[in-house]
Structures are given as C-alpha cells and as structure tokens.
PDB file of C-alpha atoms in Angstrom:
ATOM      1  CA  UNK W   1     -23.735 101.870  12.305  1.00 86.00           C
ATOM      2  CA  UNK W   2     -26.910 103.809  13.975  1.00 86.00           C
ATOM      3  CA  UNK W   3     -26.199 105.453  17.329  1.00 91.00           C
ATOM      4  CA  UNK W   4     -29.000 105.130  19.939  1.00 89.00           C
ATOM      5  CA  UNK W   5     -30.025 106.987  23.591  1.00 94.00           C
ATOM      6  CA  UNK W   6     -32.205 106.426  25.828  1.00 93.00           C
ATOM      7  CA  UNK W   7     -33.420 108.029  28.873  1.00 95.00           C
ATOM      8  CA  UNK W   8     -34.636 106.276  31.887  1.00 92.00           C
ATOM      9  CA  UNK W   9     -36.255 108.054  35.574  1.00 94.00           C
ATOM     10  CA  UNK W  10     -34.684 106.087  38.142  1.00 91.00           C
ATOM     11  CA  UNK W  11     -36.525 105.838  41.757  1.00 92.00           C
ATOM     12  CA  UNK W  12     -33.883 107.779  43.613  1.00 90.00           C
ATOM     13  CA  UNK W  13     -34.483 105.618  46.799  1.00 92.00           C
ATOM     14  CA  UNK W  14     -33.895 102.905  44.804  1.00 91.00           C
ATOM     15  CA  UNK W  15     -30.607 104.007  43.120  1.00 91.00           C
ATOM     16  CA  UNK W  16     -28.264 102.531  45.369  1.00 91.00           C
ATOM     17  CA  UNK W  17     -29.687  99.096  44.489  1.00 90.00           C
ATOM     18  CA  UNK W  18     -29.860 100.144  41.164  1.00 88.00           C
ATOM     19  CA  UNK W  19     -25.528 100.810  41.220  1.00 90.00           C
ATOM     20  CA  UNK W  20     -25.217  97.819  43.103  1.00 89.00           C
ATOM     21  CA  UNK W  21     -26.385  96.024  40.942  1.00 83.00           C
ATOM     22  CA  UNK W  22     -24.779  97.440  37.931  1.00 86.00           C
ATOM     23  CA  UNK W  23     -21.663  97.315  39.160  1.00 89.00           C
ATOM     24  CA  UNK W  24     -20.625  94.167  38.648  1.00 88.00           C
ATOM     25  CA  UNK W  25     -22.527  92.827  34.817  1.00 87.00           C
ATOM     26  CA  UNK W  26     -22.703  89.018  33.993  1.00 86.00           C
ATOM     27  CA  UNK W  27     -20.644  87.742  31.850  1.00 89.00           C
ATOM     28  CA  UNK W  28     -23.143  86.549  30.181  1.00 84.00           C
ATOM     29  CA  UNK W  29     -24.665  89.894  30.053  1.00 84.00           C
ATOM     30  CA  UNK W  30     -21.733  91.264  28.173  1.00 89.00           C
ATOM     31  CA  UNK W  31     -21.502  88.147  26.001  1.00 88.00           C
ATOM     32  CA  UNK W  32     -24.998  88.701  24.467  1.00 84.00           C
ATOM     33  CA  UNK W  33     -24.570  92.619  24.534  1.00 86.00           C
ATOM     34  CA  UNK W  34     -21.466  91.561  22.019  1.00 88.00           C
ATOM     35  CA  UNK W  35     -23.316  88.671  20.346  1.00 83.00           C
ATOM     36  CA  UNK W  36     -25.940  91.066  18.882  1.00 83.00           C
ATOM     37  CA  UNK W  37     -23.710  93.852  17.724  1.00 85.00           C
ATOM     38  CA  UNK W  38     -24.238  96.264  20.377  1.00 88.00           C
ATOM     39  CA  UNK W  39     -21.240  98.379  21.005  1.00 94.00           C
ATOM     40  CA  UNK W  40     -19.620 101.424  22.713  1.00 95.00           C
ATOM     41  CA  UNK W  41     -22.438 100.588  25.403  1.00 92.00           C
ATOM     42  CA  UNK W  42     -22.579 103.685  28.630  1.00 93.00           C
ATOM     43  CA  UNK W  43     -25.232 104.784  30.920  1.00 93.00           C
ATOM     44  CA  UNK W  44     -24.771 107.887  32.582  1.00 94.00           C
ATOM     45  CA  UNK W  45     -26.877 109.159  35.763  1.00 92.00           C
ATOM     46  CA  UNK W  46     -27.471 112.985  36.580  1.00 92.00           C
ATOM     47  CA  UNK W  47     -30.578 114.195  39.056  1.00 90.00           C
ATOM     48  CA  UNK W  48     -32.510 111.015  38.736  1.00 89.00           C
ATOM     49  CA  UNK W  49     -32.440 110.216  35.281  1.00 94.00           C
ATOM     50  CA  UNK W  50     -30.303 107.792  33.393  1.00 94.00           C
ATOM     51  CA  UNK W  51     -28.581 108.548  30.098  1.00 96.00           C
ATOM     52  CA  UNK W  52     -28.218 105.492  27.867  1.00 93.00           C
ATOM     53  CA  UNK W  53     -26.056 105.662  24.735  1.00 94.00           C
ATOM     54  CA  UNK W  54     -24.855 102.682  22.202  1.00 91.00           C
ATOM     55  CA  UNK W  55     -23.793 101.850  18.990  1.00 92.00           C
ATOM     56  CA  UNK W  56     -25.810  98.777  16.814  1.00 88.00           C
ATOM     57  CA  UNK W  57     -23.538  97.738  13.759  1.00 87.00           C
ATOM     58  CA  UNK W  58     -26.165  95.883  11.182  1.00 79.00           C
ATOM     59  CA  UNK W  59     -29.916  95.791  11.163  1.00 73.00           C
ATOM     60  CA  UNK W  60     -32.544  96.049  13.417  1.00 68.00           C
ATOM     61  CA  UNK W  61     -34.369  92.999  11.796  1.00 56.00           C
ATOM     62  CA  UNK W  62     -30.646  90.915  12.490  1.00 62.00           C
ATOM     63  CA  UNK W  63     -30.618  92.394  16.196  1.00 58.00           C
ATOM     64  CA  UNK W  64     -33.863  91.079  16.882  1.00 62.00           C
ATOM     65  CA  UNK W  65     -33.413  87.729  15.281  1.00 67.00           C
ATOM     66  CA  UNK W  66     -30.006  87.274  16.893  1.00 67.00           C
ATOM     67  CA  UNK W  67     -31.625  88.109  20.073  1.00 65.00           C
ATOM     68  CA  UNK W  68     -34.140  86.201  19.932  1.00 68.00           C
ATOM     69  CA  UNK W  69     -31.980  82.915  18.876  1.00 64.00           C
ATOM     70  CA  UNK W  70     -30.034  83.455  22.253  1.00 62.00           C
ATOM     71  CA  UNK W  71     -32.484  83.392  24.288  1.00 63.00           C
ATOM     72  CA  UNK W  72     -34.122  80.345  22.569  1.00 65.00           C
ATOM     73  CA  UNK W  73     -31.019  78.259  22.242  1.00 60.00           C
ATOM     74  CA  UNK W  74     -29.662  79.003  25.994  1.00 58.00           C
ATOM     75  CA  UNK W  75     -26.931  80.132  24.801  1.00 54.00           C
ATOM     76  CA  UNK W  76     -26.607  83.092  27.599  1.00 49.00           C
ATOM     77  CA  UNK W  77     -28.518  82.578  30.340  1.00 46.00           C
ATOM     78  CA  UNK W  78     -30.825  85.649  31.008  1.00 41.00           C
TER      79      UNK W  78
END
C-alpha cells in the first residue's frame, strides 16, 4: 500500500459550488474510485486550500491501466 496527499487552492468564491457539488458523488464515481484500488479516500478544506489524502493498494502501472480500461470500455461513465 503507498499513501498519497495532495494539496489543491480552491477559488474561495467558488467554494460553495465546489461543496455542492461534492456533496453528493456518483455512484459511478465511487465505483471507479473502488475499481482501481483507491481507498481510505478524504479531502479536507482549511483557509482555501484542500487537503487530499488516499490509500492505492498495487501498482501505479495497474492503476493506470485499470483506469484507463474504464474509461475505454464505458464501464463508468465519467
């Protein structure tokens, strides 16, 4: 397992949209977050920035494959 963070500036007039739109995921969102071995997945905000954090169980060579299959294949919808 590798742990990973990220850190993202977030427009603060935009932030409400941002929440709004976060607050409800797709299904299908979730599904491929899953599908590719992404886990223990939380973003955090504090003074405009965003605090990403998530586990990857395998490789980052499988990730991207995987990934890259979905998307291909239709098999989640982003």
């Amino acid at each position: 397992m590798k742990r990973y963070g990220q850190i993202i500036g977030v427009d603060p007039q935009q932030f409400e949209k941002y929440k709004a739109y976060h607050a409800a995921v797709w299904p299908e969102v979730l599904k491929m977050i899953e599908l590719c071995n992404i886990r223990n997945y939380s973003i955090f905000h504090k003074d405009g920035l965003l605090f990403a954090y998530f586990e990857y169980i395998g490789t980052i060579l499988k990730r991207h494959g995987k990934m890259q299959h979905i998307q291909n294949t239709g098999l989640v919808g982003i």
